[in-house]
């Protein structure tokens, strides 16, 4: 492993020691650091990264608490990670750190500026804003006590009931199926990546694509391949 590849952001709300531990943990779980590999001494890694030794020591301690590292007095710290055969590795899947994000953009077809795929912002519509204000006021007036409390973790029950009924009617939801409302597309994609994708899997995405989806698949250890998109959708020739 090239230790200089660790990317640290001093402006991030995530402590530096945690940034180090999460990136090393990701490499361990994705096979970049094999079981038994000896890590750099804390003093040496601290000097390489330009940090205080205690910061690196705290990162190693966090890895040891997560069961990914074993420290031996006088010998050093060694990777201690053996994937469980025949069992789904839930804990490992849900500890993959997000990769550094390189956001993408494309020039507009008419040549007037760029299309930014890093975020979504609705166009300003006074009529829609007025309707939204009225709806919000009505809901606070009628259900203010419930709105200000934490809701069910699986999603707003009336919404789940409505969607379950409609999806069952369309044959999309069976008797034993369950439905989960996510807080947005990013959480939904995150759950898909962590439960369905293993390191080394290939994932095909539209090109261009929402970078948040691409980064999640990369963080899961997948090989992401872009498929060209034209006026009629995905290019079947490129897909083949």
PDB file of C-alpha atoms in Angstrom, residues 1-143:
ATOM      1  CA  UNK A   1       0.000   0.000   0.000  1.00  0.00           C
ATOM      2  CA  UNK A   2       1.192   3.486  -0.857  1.00  0.00           C
ATOM      3  CA  UNK A   3       0.620   5.318   2.417  1.00  0.00           C
ATOM      4  CA  UNK A   4       1.040   8.677   0.711  1.00  0.00           C
ATOM      5  CA  UNK A   5      -2.303   7.967  -1.054  1.00  0.00           C
ATOM      6  CA  UNK A   6      -4.218   8.617   2.164  1.00  0.00           C
ATOM      7  CA  UNK A   7      -6.287  11.755   1.565  1.00  0.00           C
ATOM      8  CA  UNK A   8      -6.818  13.900   4.658  1.00  0.00           C
ATOM      9  CA  UNK A   9      -8.973  17.009   4.860  1.00  0.00           C
ATOM     10  CA  UNK A  10      -8.105  19.297   7.758  1.00  0.00           C
ATOM     11  CA  UNK A  11     -11.342  21.267   7.143  1.00  0.00           C
ATOM     12  CA  UNK A  12     -13.588  18.215   7.420  1.00  0.00           C
ATOM     13  CA  UNK A  13     -15.769  17.805  10.534  1.00  0.00           C
ATOM     14  CA  UNK A  14     -14.494  14.206  10.672  1.00  0.00           C
ATOM     15  CA  UNK A  15     -11.424  14.041  12.983  1.00  0.00           C
ATOM     16  CA  UNK A  16      -8.133  13.296  11.258  1.00  0.00           C
ATOM     17  CA  UNK A  17      -7.605  10.076  13.198  1.00  0.00           C
ATOM     18  CA  UNK A  18     -11.011   8.857  12.048  1.00  0.00           C
ATOM     19  CA  UNK A  19     -10.243   9.767   8.430  1.00  0.00           C
ATOM     20  CA  UNK A  20      -7.077   7.662   8.675  1.00  0.00           C
ATOM     21  CA  UNK A  21      -8.787   4.698  10.336  1.00  0.00           C
ATOM     22  CA  UNK A  22     -11.692   4.667   7.864  1.00  0.00           C
ATOM     23  CA  UNK A  23      -9.431   4.763   4.816  1.00  0.00           C
ATOM     24  CA  UNK A  24      -7.203   1.983   6.169  1.00  0.00           C
ATOM     25  CA  UNK A  25     -10.306  -0.039   7.139  1.00  0.00           C
ATOM     26  CA  UNK A  26     -11.633   0.317   3.601  1.00  0.00           C
ATOM     27  CA  UNK A  27      -8.392  -1.038   2.157  1.00  0.00           C
ATOM     28  CA  UNK A  28      -8.439  -3.956   4.594  1.00  0.00           C
ATOM     29  CA  UNK A  29     -12.022  -4.922   3.766  1.00  0.00           C
ATOM     30  CA  UNK A  30     -11.500  -4.505   0.024  1.00  0.00           C
ATOM     31  CA  UNK A  31      -8.408  -6.705   0.042  1.00  0.00           C
ATOM     32  CA  UNK A  32      -5.878  -3.903  -0.440  1.00  0.00           C
ATOM     33  CA  UNK A  33      -4.217  -4.854   2.854  1.00  0.00           C
ATOM     34  CA  UNK A  34      -4.086  -8.601   3.367  1.00  0.00           C
ATOM     35  CA  UNK A  35      -4.499 -10.355   6.684  1.00  0.00           C
ATOM     36  CA  UNK A  36      -1.172 -10.339   8.539  1.00  0.00           C
ATOM     37  CA  UNK A  37       0.219  -7.253   6.810  1.00  0.00           C
ATOM     38  CA  UNK A  38       2.361  -5.135   9.126  1.00  0.00           C
ATOM     39  CA  UNK A  39       1.362  -1.466   9.196  1.00  0.00           C
ATOM     40  CA  UNK A  40       3.857   1.351   9.317  1.00  0.00           C
ATOM     41  CA  UNK A  41       4.944   2.316  12.848  1.00  0.00           C
ATOM     42  CA  UNK A  42       2.863   5.206  14.165  1.00  0.00           C
ATOM     43  CA  UNK A  43       5.853   7.533  14.308  1.00  0.00           C
ATOM     44  CA  UNK A  44       6.839   6.771  10.712  1.00  0.00           C
ATOM     45  CA  UNK A  45       3.298   7.212   9.339  1.00  0.00           C
ATOM     46  CA  UNK A  46       2.862  10.420  11.338  1.00  0.00           C
ATOM     47  CA  UNK A  47       6.047  11.824   9.798  1.00  0.00           C
ATOM     48  CA  UNK A  48       4.918  10.791   6.315  1.00  0.00           C
ATOM     49  CA  UNK A  49       1.541  12.507   6.754  1.00  0.00           C
ATOM     50  CA  UNK A  50       2.877  15.512   8.660  1.00  0.00           C
ATOM     51  CA  UNK A  51       0.783  14.744  11.726  1.00  0.00           C
ATOM     52  CA  UNK A  52       1.272  14.310  15.441  1.00  0.00           C
ATOM     53  CA  UNK A  53       2.082  10.717  16.412  1.00  0.00           C
ATOM     54  CA  UNK A  54      -0.854  10.627  18.837  1.00  0.00           C
ATOM     55  CA  UNK A  55      -3.258  11.174  15.908  1.00  0.00           C
ATOM     56  CA  UNK A  56      -1.985   8.075  14.104  1.00  0.00           C
ATOM     57  CA  UNK A  57      -1.945   6.122  17.361  1.00  0.00           C
ATOM     58  CA  UNK A  58      -5.609   6.998  17.889  1.00  0.00           C
ATOM     59  CA  UNK A  59      -6.390   5.768  14.351  1.00  0.00           C
ATOM     60  CA  UNK A  60      -4.658   2.439  15.020  1.00  0.00           C
ATOM     61  CA  UNK A  61      -6.507   2.130  18.319  1.00  0.00           C
ATOM     62  CA  UNK A  62      -9.851   2.638  16.529  1.00  0.00           C
ATOM     63  CA  UNK A  63      -8.917  -0.083  14.009  1.00  0.00           C
ATOM     64  CA  UNK A  64      -8.028  -2.422  16.851  1.00  0.00           C
ATOM     65  CA  UNK A  65     -11.390  -1.768  18.526  1.00  0.00           C
ATOM     66  CA  UNK A  66     -13.122  -2.569  15.232  1.00  0.00           C
ATOM     67  CA  UNK A  67     -11.332  -5.928  15.151  1.00  0.00           C
ATOM     68  CA  UNK A  68      -9.230  -5.101  12.091  1.00  0.00           C
ATOM     69  CA  UNK A  69      -5.844  -4.737  13.767  1.00  0.00           C
ATOM     70  CA  UNK A  70      -3.757  -6.493  16.385  1.00  0.00           C
ATOM     71  CA  UNK A  71      -0.927  -4.699  18.172  1.00  0.00           C
ATOM     72  CA  UNK A  72       2.036  -6.707  19.430  1.00  0.00           C
ATOM     73  CA  UNK A  73       4.459  -5.038  21.831  1.00  0.00           C
ATOM     74  CA  UNK A  74       7.895  -4.790  20.271  1.00  0.00           C
ATOM     75  CA  UNK A  75       6.716  -6.114  16.901  1.00  0.00           C
ATOM     76  CA  UNK A  76       4.184  -3.573  15.642  1.00  0.00           C
ATOM     77  CA  UNK A  77       0.573  -3.545  14.433  1.00  0.00           C
ATOM     78  CA  UNK A  78      -0.705  -6.189  12.023  1.00  0.00           C
ATOM     79  CA  UNK A  79      -3.882  -6.516   9.954  1.00  0.00           C
ATOM     80  CA  UNK A  80      -6.215  -9.057  11.543  1.00  0.00           C
ATOM     81  CA  UNK A  81      -9.147  -9.611   9.233  1.00  0.00           C
ATOM     82  CA  UNK A  82     -10.540 -12.882   7.956  1.00  0.00           C
ATOM     83  CA  UNK A  83     -13.792 -12.603   5.912  1.00  0.00           C
ATOM     84  CA  UNK A  84     -16.474 -14.950   7.130  1.00  0.00           C
ATOM     85  CA  UNK A  85     -17.167 -17.763   4.698  1.00  0.00           C
ATOM     86  CA  UNK A  86     -20.797 -18.594   4.071  1.00  0.00           C
ATOM     87  CA  UNK A  87     -22.137 -15.614   6.013  1.00  0.00           C
ATOM     88  CA  UNK A  88     -23.129 -12.174   4.849  1.00  0.00           C
ATOM     89  CA  UNK A  89     -20.612  -9.656   6.193  1.00  0.00           C
ATOM     90  CA  UNK A  90     -23.055  -6.956   7.306  1.00  0.00           C
ATOM     91  CA  UNK A  91     -20.614  -5.082   9.528  1.00  0.00           C
ATOM     92  CA  UNK A  92     -17.958  -4.952   6.847  1.00  0.00           C
ATOM     93  CA  UNK A  93     -20.387  -3.763   4.205  1.00  0.00           C
ATOM     94  CA  UNK A  94     -21.589  -0.898   6.387  1.00  0.00           C
ATOM     95  CA  UNK A  95     -18.144   0.417   7.303  1.00  0.00           C
ATOM     96  CA  UNK A  96     -16.823   1.191   3.820  1.00  0.00           C
ATOM     97  CA  UNK A  97     -15.676   4.829   3.754  1.00  0.00           C
ATOM     98  CA  UNK A  98     -16.848   7.043   0.907  1.00  0.00           C
ATOM     99  CA  UNK A  99     -14.175   7.664  -1.677  1.00  0.00           C
ATOM    100  CA  UNK A 100     -12.900  11.117  -2.478  1.00  0.00           C
ATOM    101  CA  UNK A 101     -15.388  12.641  -4.840  1.00  0.00           C
ATOM    102  CA  UNK A 102     -14.502  14.107  -8.209  1.00  0.00           C
ATOM    103  CA  UNK A 103     -17.651  15.845  -9.364  1.00  0.00           C
ATOM    104  CA  UNK A 104     -18.468  15.931 -13.065  1.00  0.00           C
ATOM    105  CA  UNK A 105     -20.041  18.425 -15.413  1.00  0.00           C
ATOM    106  CA  UNK A 106     -20.800  18.654 -19.095  1.00  0.00           C
ATOM    107  CA  UNK A 107     -21.076  21.610 -21.474  1.00  0.00           C
ATOM    108  CA  UNK A 108     -24.629  22.566 -22.391  1.00  0.00           C
ATOM    109  CA  UNK A 109     -25.684  21.546 -25.923  1.00  0.00           C
ATOM    110  CA  UNK A 110     -26.264  25.201 -26.842  1.00  0.00           C
ATOM    111  CA  UNK A 111     -22.791  26.160 -25.639  1.00  0.00           C
ATOM    112  CA  UNK A 112     -24.129  28.434 -22.870  1.00  0.00           C
ATOM    113  CA  UNK A 113     -22.310  27.292 -19.763  1.00  0.00           C
ATOM    114  CA  UNK A 114     -22.108  23.904 -18.086  1.00  0.00           C
ATOM    115  CA  UNK A 115     -24.476  21.323 -16.622  1.00  0.00           C
ATOM    116  CA  UNK A 116     -23.371  20.499 -13.082  1.00  0.00           C
ATOM    117  CA  UNK A 117     -24.159  16.965 -11.905  1.00  0.00           C
ATOM    118  CA  UNK A 118     -22.863  17.522  -8.366  1.00  0.00           C
ATOM    119  CA  UNK A 119     -26.173  18.761  -6.956  1.00  0.00           C
ATOM    120  CA  UNK A 120     -29.846  19.195  -7.743  1.00  0.00           C
ATOM    121  CA  UNK A 121     -31.560  22.572  -7.531  1.00  0.00           C
ATOM    122  CA  UNK A 122     -35.124  23.210  -8.607  1.00  0.00           C
ATOM    123  CA  UNK A 123     -35.976  26.178 -10.773  1.00  0.00           C
ATOM    124  CA  UNK A 124     -37.593  29.072  -8.900  1.00  0.00           C
ATOM    125  CA  UNK A 125     -41.369  29.025  -9.364  1.00  0.00           C
ATOM    126  CA  UNK A 126     -43.342  31.608  -7.301  1.00  0.00           C
ATOM    127  CA  UNK A 127     -46.644  29.745  -7.746  1.00  0.00           C
ATOM    128  CA  UNK A 128     -45.156  26.428  -6.624  1.00  0.00           C
ATOM    129  CA  UNK A 129     -43.460  28.107  -3.663  1.00  0.00           C
ATOM    130  CA  UNK A 130     -46.759  29.678  -2.606  1.00  0.00           C
ATOM    131  CA  UNK A 131     -48.514  26.307  -2.805  1.00  0.00           C
ATOM    132  CA  UNK A 132     -45.731  24.686  -0.782  1.00  0.00           C
ATOM    133  CA  UNK A 133     -46.014  27.369   1.929  1.00  0.00           C
ATOM    134  CA  UNK A 134     -49.773  26.825   2.132  1.00  0.00           C
ATOM    135  CA  UNK A 135     -49.391  23.043   2.364  1.00  0.00           C
ATOM    136  CA  UNK A 136     -46.698  23.332   5.050  1.00  0.00           C
ATOM    137  CA  UNK A 137     -48.811  25.754   7.091  1.00  0.00           C
ATOM    138  CA  UNK A 138     -51.826  23.458   6.854  1.00  0.00           C
ATOM    139  CA  UNK A 139     -49.835  20.427   7.959  1.00  0.00           C
ATOM    140  CA  UNK A 140     -48.292  22.258  10.926  1.00  0.00           C
ATOM    141  CA  UNK A 141     -51.715  23.491  11.944  1.00  0.00           C
ATOM    142  CA  UNK A 142     -53.295  20.037  11.801  1.00  0.00           C
ATOM    143  CA  UNK A 143     -50.371  17.746  12.708  1.00  0.00           C
TER     144      UNK A 143
END
